[in-house]
Tab-separated table of C-alpha atoms in Angstrom:
chain	number	residue	atom	x	y	z
M	424	MET	CA	0.000	0.000	0.000
M	425	PHE	CA	1.258	3.464	-0.912
M	426	PRO	CA	0.615	6.341	1.503
M	427	GLU	CA	-2.713	7.877	0.552
M	428	ARG	CA	-1.264	11.384	0.414
M	429	PHE	CA	0.769	10.360	-2.665
M	430	SER	CA	-2.147	8.762	-4.501
M	431	ASN	CA	-3.341	11.940	-6.199
M	432	LEU	CA	-0.014	13.315	-7.374
M	433	PRO	CA	-0.270	14.588	-10.953
M	434	ALA	CA	2.035	13.077	-13.538
M	435	TYR	CA	5.381	14.844	-13.818
M	436	ALA	CA	5.569	17.423	-16.600
M	437	PHE	CA	7.634	15.454	-19.100
M	438	PRO	CA	5.674	12.169	-18.981
M	439	ARG	CA	2.562	14.314	-19.549
M	440	LEU	CA	4.231	15.929	-22.529
M	441	ARG	CA	5.127	12.540	-23.992
M	442	THR	CA	1.515	11.437	-23.608
M	443	LEU	CA	0.359	14.576	-25.422
M	444	LEU	CA	2.825	14.466	-28.312
M	445	ASP	CA	4.547	11.142	-28.855
M	446	SER	CA	1.697	9.320	-30.578
M	447	HIS	CA	1.725	12.031	-33.274
M	448	GLU	CA	4.339	12.536	-35.964
M	449	PRO	CA	6.337	15.772	-35.777
M	450	GLY	CA	5.568	18.242	-38.549
M	451	GLY	CA	9.243	18.861	-39.327
M	452	GLU	CA	12.752	18.347	-38.032
M	453	VAL	CA	12.535	17.905	-34.265
M	454	VAL	CA	13.756	20.852	-32.182
M	455	HIS	CA	13.826	20.285	-28.406
M	456	MET	CA	13.032	23.385	-26.341
M	457	THR	CA	11.459	21.744	-23.298
M	458	ILE	CA	13.814	20.541	-20.594
M	459	GLY	CA	16.115	22.963	-18.768
M	460	GLU	CA	19.317	21.060	-19.456
M	461	PRO	CA	22.142	23.485	-20.345
M	462	LYS	CA	23.964	22.821	-23.623
M	463	HIS	CA	26.747	25.402	-23.527
M	464	ALA	CA	30.254	24.055	-22.998
M	465	PHE	CA	31.510	23.620	-19.451
M	466	PRO	CA	35.142	24.496	-18.592
M	467	GLU	CA	37.548	22.155	-20.363
M	468	TRP	CA	39.675	21.677	-17.258
M	469	VAL	CA	36.855	20.011	-15.310
M	470	THR	CA	37.501	16.643	-16.955
M	471	GLN	CA	41.204	16.764	-16.137
M	472	ILE	CA	40.552	17.528	-12.466
M	473	ILE	CA	38.228	14.538	-12.194
M	474	SER	CA	40.839	12.325	-13.879
M	475	ASP	CA	43.643	13.593	-11.651
M	476	ASN	CA	41.587	12.780	-8.561
M	477	ALA	CA	40.097	9.485	-9.747
M	478	ALA	CA	41.626	7.614	-6.787
M	479	GLY	CA	38.988	9.363	-4.678
M	480	PHE	CA	36.368	7.027	-6.108
M	481	ASN	CA	37.930	4.419	-3.795
M	482	LYS	CA	36.826	6.368	-0.699
M	483	TYR	CA	33.542	7.245	0.938
M	484	PRO	CA	33.132	11.024	0.551
M	485	PRO	CA	32.506	13.255	3.578
M	486	ASN	CA	28.798	13.447	4.344
M	487	GLU	CA	28.580	17.253	4.459
M	488	GLY	CA	31.164	17.923	1.744
M	489	ALA	CA	34.963	18.015	1.757
M	490	PRO	CA	36.410	20.962	3.735
M	491	GLU	CA	38.044	22.346	0.576
M	492	LEU	CA	34.733	22.369	-1.283
M	493	LEU	CA	32.910	24.011	1.614
M	494	GLU	CA	35.639	26.676	1.763
M	495	ALA	CA	35.262	27.319	-1.970
M	496	ILE	CA	31.489	27.655	-1.630
M	497	SER	CA	31.867	29.961	1.366
M	498	GLY	CA	34.237	32.126	-0.651
M	499	TRP	CA	31.772	32.310	-3.535
M	500	VAL	CA	28.901	33.325	-1.238
M	501	SER	CA	31.097	36.040	0.267
M	502	ARG	CA	32.133	37.412	-3.131
M	503	ARG	CA	28.661	37.174	-4.647
M	504	PHE	CA	26.453	38.353	-1.791
M	505	GLY	CA	28.822	40.009	0.662
M	506	VAL	CA	27.840	37.519	3.375
M	507	LYS	CA	30.316	35.444	5.342
M	508	VAL	CA	29.055	31.947	6.100
M	509	ASP	CA	31.073	29.527	8.197
M	510	PRO	CA	32.007	26.569	5.971
M	511	ALA	CA	32.176	24.271	8.996
M	512	THR	CA	28.685	24.974	10.330
M	513	GLN	CA	26.598	26.926	7.803
M	514	ILE	CA	26.982	25.062	4.495
M	515	MET	CA	26.243	21.556	3.267
M	516	ALA	CA	27.238	20.358	-0.183
M	517	LEU	CA	24.356	18.791	-2.086
M	518	ASN	CA	24.040	16.140	-4.750
M	519	GLY	CA	22.081	18.656	-6.828
M	520	THR	CA	19.734	21.166	-5.240
M	521	ARG	CA	16.650	18.997	-5.755
M	522	GLU	CA	17.960	16.822	-2.908
M	523	GLY	CA	18.356	19.861	-0.679
M	524	LEU	CA	15.014	21.447	-1.500
M	525	TYR	CA	13.326	18.179	-0.580
M	526	ASN	CA	15.367	17.167	2.456
M	527	ALA	CA	15.359	20.627	4.024
M	528	ALA	CA	11.595	20.290	4.380
M	529	MET	CA	12.014	16.785	5.800
M	530	ALA	CA	14.521	18.032	8.358
M	531	LEU	CA	12.959	21.362	9.329
M	532	CYS	CA	9.170	21.312	8.897
M	533	PRO	CA	7.405	20.928	12.269
M	534	GLU	CA	4.624	18.402	12.686
M	535	VAL	CA	2.297	21.083	14.049
M	536	LYS	CA	2.150	24.866	13.554
M	537	ASP	CA	-0.214	27.078	15.550
M	538	GLY	CA	-1.858	23.911	16.850
M	539	GLU	CA	-2.764	22.657	13.367
M	540	GLN	CA	-1.339	20.965	10.292
M	541	PRO	CA	1.492	23.177	8.980
M	542	ILE	CA	1.213	24.976	5.647
M	543	VAL	CA	3.956	25.337	3.061
M	544	LEU	CA	3.707	28.250	0.629
M	545	ILE	CA	4.501	27.409	-2.991
M	546	PRO	CA	4.610	29.811	-5.962
M	547	ASN	CA	2.332	28.732	-8.791
M	548	PRO	CA	3.816	27.781	-11.366
M	549	PHE	CA	6.495	25.940	-9.399
M	550	TYR	CA	9.327	23.416	-9.385
M	551	GLN	CA	7.573	20.132	-8.648
M	552	VAL	CA	9.864	19.086	-5.773
M	553	TYR	CA	8.353	21.844	-3.598
M	554	MET	CA	4.968	20.123	-3.715
M	555	VAL	CA	6.250	16.593	-3.151
M	556	ALA	CA	8.432	17.691	-0.231
M	557	THR	CA	5.374	19.328	1.331
M	558	ILE	CA	3.241	16.235	0.953
M	559	SER	CA	6.064	14.041	2.277
M	560	VAL	CA	6.143	15.913	5.594
M	561	ASN	CA	2.338	15.788	5.866
M	562	ALA	CA	2.029	19.553	5.496
M	563	GLU	CA	-0.637	21.326	3.460
M	564	PRO	CA	0.564	22.886	0.200
M	565	CYS	CA	-0.753	26.377	-0.452
M	566	PHE	CA	-0.302	27.257	-4.129
M	567	VAL	CA	-0.104	31.024	-4.566
M	568	PRO	CA	-0.445	32.285	-8.166
M	569	ALA	CA	2.434	34.285	-9.644
M	570	PRO	CA	0.695	36.142	-12.499
M	571	ALA	CA	1.955	38.890	-14.770
M	572	GLU	CA	0.206	41.606	-12.770
M	573	ASN	CA	2.336	40.630	-9.738
M	574	GLY	CA	5.536	40.649	-11.756
M	575	PHE	CA	5.314	36.841	-11.952
M	576	LEU	CA	6.011	36.566	-8.202
M	577	PRO	CA	3.633	35.163	-5.547
M	578	ASP	CA	1.917	37.669	-3.269
M	579	TYR	CA	2.315	35.803	0.023
M	580	ALA	CA	1.564	38.931	2.041
M	581	SER	CA	-2.018	38.988	0.740
M	582	LEU	CA	-2.888	35.649	2.345
M	583	PRO	CA	-5.340	35.626	5.270
M	584	GLU	CA	-3.874	35.745	8.741
M	585	ASP	CA	-5.307	32.361	9.694
M	586	VAL	CA	-3.284	30.863	6.827
M	587	LEU	CA	-0.081	32.770	7.618
M	588	LYS	CA	-0.173	31.649	11.261
M	589	ARG	CA	0.060	28.038	10.092
M	590	VAL	CA	2.901	28.602	7.606
M	591	ALA	CA	6.077	26.682	8.431
M	592	ILE	CA	8.000	27.172	5.167
M	593	ALA	CA	7.748	29.466	2.160
M	594	TYR	CA	9.476	28.438	-1.058
M	595	ILE	CA	10.558	31.260	-3.328
M	596	CYS	CA	12.356	30.837	-6.640
M	597	SER	CA	14.312	33.868	-7.827
M	598	PRO	CA	15.112	34.153	-10.638
M	599	SER	CA	11.955	32.183	-11.181
M	600	ASN	CA	11.434	29.083	-13.250
M	601	PRO	CA	9.640	29.352	-15.659
M	602	GLN	CA	9.018	33.106	-15.917
M	603	GLY	CA	12.525	34.490	-15.348
M	604	ALA	CA	11.269	37.033	-12.792
M	605	VAL	CA	13.652	38.430	-10.178
M	606	ALA	CA	12.599	39.185	-6.612
M	607	ASP	CA	14.034	42.613	-5.882
M	608	ARG	CA	15.206	43.999	-2.574
M	609	ALA	CA	11.765	45.316	-1.593
M	610	TYR	CA	10.076	41.993	-2.338
M	611	LEU	CA	12.590	39.997	-0.294
M	612	GLU	CA	12.434	42.475	2.588
M	613	GLN	CA	8.650	42.092	2.656
M	614	LEU	CA	8.858	38.295	2.549
M	615	ILE	CA	11.460	38.070	5.312
M	616	THR	CA	9.491	40.542	7.450
M	617	LEU	CA	6.444	38.323	6.972
M	618	ALA	CA	8.510	35.278	7.965
M	619	GLU	CA	9.666	37.048	11.114
M	620	LYS	CA	6.137	38.074	12.042
M	621	TYR	CA	4.591	34.643	11.527
M	622	ASP	CA	7.669	32.584	12.431
M	623	PHE	CA	8.292	30.563	9.287
M	624	LYS	CA	11.396	29.750	7.260
M	625	VAL	CA	12.185	30.985	3.765
M	626	PHE	CA	13.641	28.438	1.358
M	627	ALA	CA	15.191	30.523	-1.435
M	628	ASP	CA	15.806	28.503	-4.599
M	629	GLU	CA	18.363	30.663	-6.430
M	630	CYS	CA	19.663	28.175	-8.995
M	631	TYR	CA	19.296	30.645	-11.890
M	632	SER	CA	20.919	33.564	-10.076
M	633	GLU	CA	23.998	33.710	-12.318
M	634	ILE	CA	22.135	33.831	-15.648
M	635	TYR	CA	20.924	37.397	-15.583
M	636	ARG	CA	20.738	40.441	-17.813
M	637	GLY	CA	22.058	43.724	-16.488
M	638	GLU	CA	22.483	43.896	-12.730
M	639	ALA	CA	23.054	40.741	-10.667
M	640	PRO	CA	19.980	39.727	-8.639
M	641	VAL	CA	20.126	40.277	-4.897
M	642	GLY	CA	20.089	37.152	-2.738
M	643	ALA	CA	17.811	36.250	0.152
M	644	ILE	CA	20.701	35.626	2.538
M	645	GLN	CA	22.124	39.031	1.623
M	646	ILE	CA	18.863	40.793	2.476
M	647	ALA	CA	18.434	38.756	5.668
M	648	GLN	CA	21.849	39.852	6.899
M	649	GLU	CA	21.180	43.492	6.039
M	650	MET	CA	17.919	43.272	7.998
M	651	GLY	CA	19.677	41.675	10.971
M	652	VAL	CA	17.273	38.747	11.229
M	653	ASP	CA	17.991	35.381	12.817
M	654	PRO	CA	20.359	33.433	10.518
M	655	GLU	CA	18.067	30.407	10.942
M	656	ARG	CA	15.268	32.271	9.158
M	657	VAL	CA	16.529	31.921	5.563
M	658	LEU	CA	18.161	29.089	3.646
M	659	ILE	CA	19.545	29.490	0.130
M	660	PHE	CA	20.010	26.756	-2.469
M	661	HIS	CA	22.477	27.013	-5.362
M	662	SER	CA	23.887	24.752	-8.037
M	663	LEU	CA	26.535	24.490	-10.744
M	664	SER	CA	23.989	23.052	-13.185
M	665	LYS	CA	22.889	26.334	-14.759
M	666	ARG	CA	25.725	28.625	-13.647
M	667	SER	CA	28.434	26.415	-15.126
M	668	ASN	CA	26.582	24.092	-17.563
M	669	LEU	CA	27.285	21.091	-15.341
M	670	PRO	CA	23.927	19.459	-14.566
M	671	GLY	CA	25.547	16.027	-14.570
M	672	LEU	CA	28.176	16.977	-11.989
M	673	ARG	CA	25.380	17.237	-9.386
M	674	SER	CA	27.112	19.888	-7.321
M	675	GLY	CA	24.939	22.202	-5.289
M	676	PHE	CA	24.762	23.529	-1.761
M	677	VAL	CA	22.444	24.785	0.940
M	678	ALA	CA	23.539	27.563	3.292
M	679	GLY	CA	21.803	28.931	6.349
M	680	GLY	CA	21.891	29.063	10.132
M	681	PRO	CA	24.032	26.533	12.041
M	682	GLU	CA	21.064	24.779	13.677
M	683	CYS	CA	19.240	24.327	10.353
M	684	ILE	CA	22.360	22.983	8.660
M	685	LYS	CA	23.025	20.659	11.612
M	686	ARG	CA	19.571	19.121	11.221
M	687	ILE	CA	19.873	18.785	7.430
M	688	ARG	CA	23.311	17.191	7.826
M	689	GLN	CA	21.900	14.730	10.344
M	690	LEU	CA	19.205	13.649	7.892
M	691	ARG	CA	21.816	13.326	5.125
M	692	THR	CA	23.664	10.813	7.337
M	693	TYR	CA	20.731	8.435	6.988
M	694	ALA	CA	19.012	9.387	3.750
M	695	GLY	CA	21.353	11.284	1.452
M	696	THR	CA	24.078	10.627	-1.080
M	697	PRO	CA	27.192	12.808	-0.849
M	698	LEU	CA	29.022	13.768	-4.004
M	699	PRO	CA	31.980	11.473	-4.911
M	700	LEU	CA	35.326	13.018	-4.007
M	701	PRO	CA	36.670	13.453	-7.568
M	702	LEU	CA	33.530	15.410	-8.424
M	703	GLN	CA	33.897	17.475	-5.262
M	704	ARG	CA	37.448	18.382	-6.304
M	705	ALA	CA	36.175	19.560	-9.673
M	706	ALA	CA	33.295	21.481	-8.078
M	707	GLU	CA	35.742	23.194	-5.712
M	708	LYS	CA	37.570	24.710	-8.687
M	709	VAL	CA	34.394	25.548	-10.603
M	710	TRP	CA	32.908	27.508	-7.697
M	711	SER	CA	36.170	29.477	-7.555
M	712	ASP	CA	36.165	30.506	-11.228
M	713	GLU	CA	34.018	33.296	-12.700
M	714	ALA	CA	35.479	33.660	-16.190
M	715	HIS	CA	33.444	30.795	-17.649
M	716	VAL	CA	30.302	32.099	-15.924
M	717	LYS	CA	30.627	35.479	-17.637
M	718	GLU	CA	31.087	33.772	-21.011
M	719	ASN	CA	28.043	31.612	-20.392
M	720	ARG	CA	25.920	34.596	-19.376
M	721	ALA	CA	26.936	36.505	-22.507
M	722	LEU	CA	25.697	33.677	-24.729
M	723	TYR	CA	22.263	33.760	-23.103
M	724	THR	CA	22.152	37.551	-23.334
M	725	GLU	CA	22.621	37.299	-27.109
M	726	LYS	CA	19.775	34.787	-27.395
M	727	PHE	CA	17.433	36.900	-25.284
M	728	ALA	CA	18.133	39.869	-27.526
M	729	ILE	CA	17.079	37.736	-30.494
M	730	ALA	CA	13.901	36.681	-28.681
M	731	ASP	CA	13.040	40.269	-27.785
M	732	GLU	CA	13.279	41.281	-31.437
M	733	ILE	CA	11.191	38.350	-32.688
M	734	PHE	CA	8.403	38.634	-30.098
M	735	LYS	CA	8.311	42.413	-29.623
M	736	ASP	CA	4.935	42.608	-31.381
M	737	VAL	CA	3.298	39.863	-29.277
M	738	PRO	CA	0.774	41.276	-26.768
M	739	GLY	CA	1.723	40.263	-23.240
M	740	TYR	CA	5.283	39.261	-24.103
M	741	LYS	CA	7.605	39.946	-21.166
M	742	SER	CA	11.328	39.851	-21.722
M	743	PRO	CA	12.734	37.752	-18.847
M	744	ASP	CA	15.108	39.373	-16.391
M	745	ALA	CA	17.076	36.180	-15.847
M	746	GLY	CA	17.194	32.422	-16.376
M	747	PHE	CA	17.066	30.799	-19.804
M	748	PHE	CA	13.358	30.302	-20.484
M	749	LEU	CA	10.764	32.280	-22.379
M	750	TRP	CA	7.278	32.295	-20.845
M	751	LEU	CA	5.237	32.984	-23.957
M	752	PRO	CA	1.588	34.012	-23.749
M	753	VAL	CA	-0.833	31.919	-25.816
M	754	GLU	CA	-4.528	31.146	-25.656
M	755	ASP	CA	-4.003	27.590	-24.459
M	756	GLY	CA	-0.530	26.207	-23.758
M	757	GLU	CA	-1.403	22.574	-24.401
M	758	ALA	CA	-3.067	23.383	-27.716
M	759	ALA	CA	-0.120	25.582	-28.714
M	760	ALA	CA	2.418	22.868	-27.873
M	761	PHE	CA	0.427	20.321	-29.881
M	762	LYS	CA	0.168	22.669	-32.853
M	763	LEU	CA	3.887	23.415	-32.843
M	764	TRP	CA	4.778	19.729	-32.663
M	765	THR	CA	2.415	18.474	-35.335
M	766	GLU	CA	2.994	21.359	-37.741
M	767	THR	CA	6.683	22.156	-37.238
M	768	GLY	CA	8.460	19.610	-34.995
M	769	VAL	CA	9.315	22.265	-32.386
M	770	ARG	CA	8.792	20.793	-28.926
M	771	VAL	CA	7.840	23.127	-26.051
M	772	LEU	CA	6.248	22.628	-22.641
M	773	PRO	CA	2.676	23.692	-21.813
M	774	GLY	CA	2.681	26.050	-18.847
M	775	ALA	CA	-0.179	24.165	-17.189
M	776	TYR	CA	2.167	21.211	-16.672
M	777	LEU	CA	4.193	23.351	-14.257
M	778	SER	CA	1.171	24.633	-12.306
M	779	ARG	CA	-1.778	23.503	-10.222
M	780	ASP	CA	-5.395	24.585	-10.459
M	781	THR	CA	-6.338	27.114	-7.790
M	782	ASN	CA	-9.875	28.430	-7.452
M	783	GLY	CA	-10.786	26.740	-10.721
M	784	GLU	CA	-7.971	28.335	-12.717
M	785	ASN	CA	-4.496	27.260	-13.749
M	786	PRO	CA	-2.093	30.238	-13.942
M	787	GLY	CA	0.167	28.380	-16.364
M	788	LYS	CA	-2.534	27.432	-18.867
M	789	PRO	CA	-2.189	30.504	-21.128
M	790	TYR	CA	1.587	30.052	-21.540
M	791	ILE	CA	4.254	27.826	-23.027
M	792	ARG	CA	7.774	27.484	-21.655
M	793	VAL	CA	10.541	27.664	-24.248
M	794	ALA	CA	14.142	26.829	-23.315
M	795	LEU	CA	16.869	28.833	-25.085
M	796	LEU	CA	19.586	26.212	-24.778
M	797	ALA	CA	20.580	25.365	-28.345
M	798	PRO	CA	23.222	27.311	-30.314
M	799	LYS	CA	22.226	30.861	-31.211
M	800	LYS	CA	21.446	30.233	-34.894
M	801	ASP	CA	19.251	27.229	-34.013
M	802	VAL	CA	17.421	29.195	-31.333
M	803	GLU	CA	16.784	32.050	-33.758
M	804	ALA	CA	15.372	29.723	-36.407
M	805	ALA	CA	13.145	27.928	-33.890
M	806	LEU	CA	11.833	31.177	-32.379
M	807	LYS	CA	10.955	32.479	-35.834
M	808	THR	CA	9.064	29.237	-36.453
M	809	ILE	CA	7.177	29.631	-33.164
M	810	HIS	CA	6.257	33.213	-34.033
M	811	ALA	CA	5.098	32.308	-37.531
M	812	THR	CA	3.032	29.363	-36.263
M	813	LEU	CA	1.380	30.927	-33.224
M	814	TYR	CA	1.304	34.669	-33.765
M	815	GLU	CA	1.005	35.407	-37.482
């Protein structure tokens, strides 16, 4: 018997997409613009570092991360956000941030909040692990729409007080997936103030923070320090997957207050998988290098400029501030994805597959998510095809 709370989980986005499209022939040469798997080159020296340290595969890696890796991550946080975090007590290396975003809820969500079942706030659309982590800890997910009129960010402050009193955790993704919206200083100050007032933790998923246009996004831990709040209030989650085009390296981290990290580390002892040592050695060097990150960011900036030119006449088009997705407005995302596939072979993701119905509406339904991961000339050709098919 499976736990009943898992019985009504919707199918994950990509199996749903296969069900929608795969029984139909593509209308042209297949162009994949669905999954957020970076395709730009990663630093050439990564492979050599792994090879040089291959003997480390013969050892069990440290549970919380090798000291050298934690030092490198601490240095990056200090340079990027101006916040000093103790590598020995305030950071844990992750086998990809999905592990951390899930296990942090397992380790830190109380069984009861304000005498009732705890609530976890989730932006809608959302990364699916937020929902499953919430259900796993027997908390109640509260899906808060992030529509265009709110700058594609959830308005947690508008929730009723009886809901906010029960909140144990609030997930926030900035820059957001799929919309590419950035939570500015005022937004994060408001959210952290709300967390202080109602005594909940902020889980800040910042995996896209290094793929931005213009000014670098502020970080939640940076704002928390400036506000002087309890270091246990905010946890940040980062990864090399998008920043450095290394999704297969599985190097991420969580940083926060010492007590939170202690509890997450304790859970990892029983239920986690630390990164193999040769991969930790490579990650240590990657976190310490910014040259390749700047090159990577420049490539995305060029592709966003192309997108802005192609879709400038589309009503409701919003040029993303960060990340590598377009969140294109359409009448019906599922119908648009089907049309593109059967008429052109371009494969995109319906926005509804990243969202849940709330009050009878799905905030992702009138959108498609388009990943700008292919080489520039291929992206340009595909975007022109999308425009011609859906908007002309």
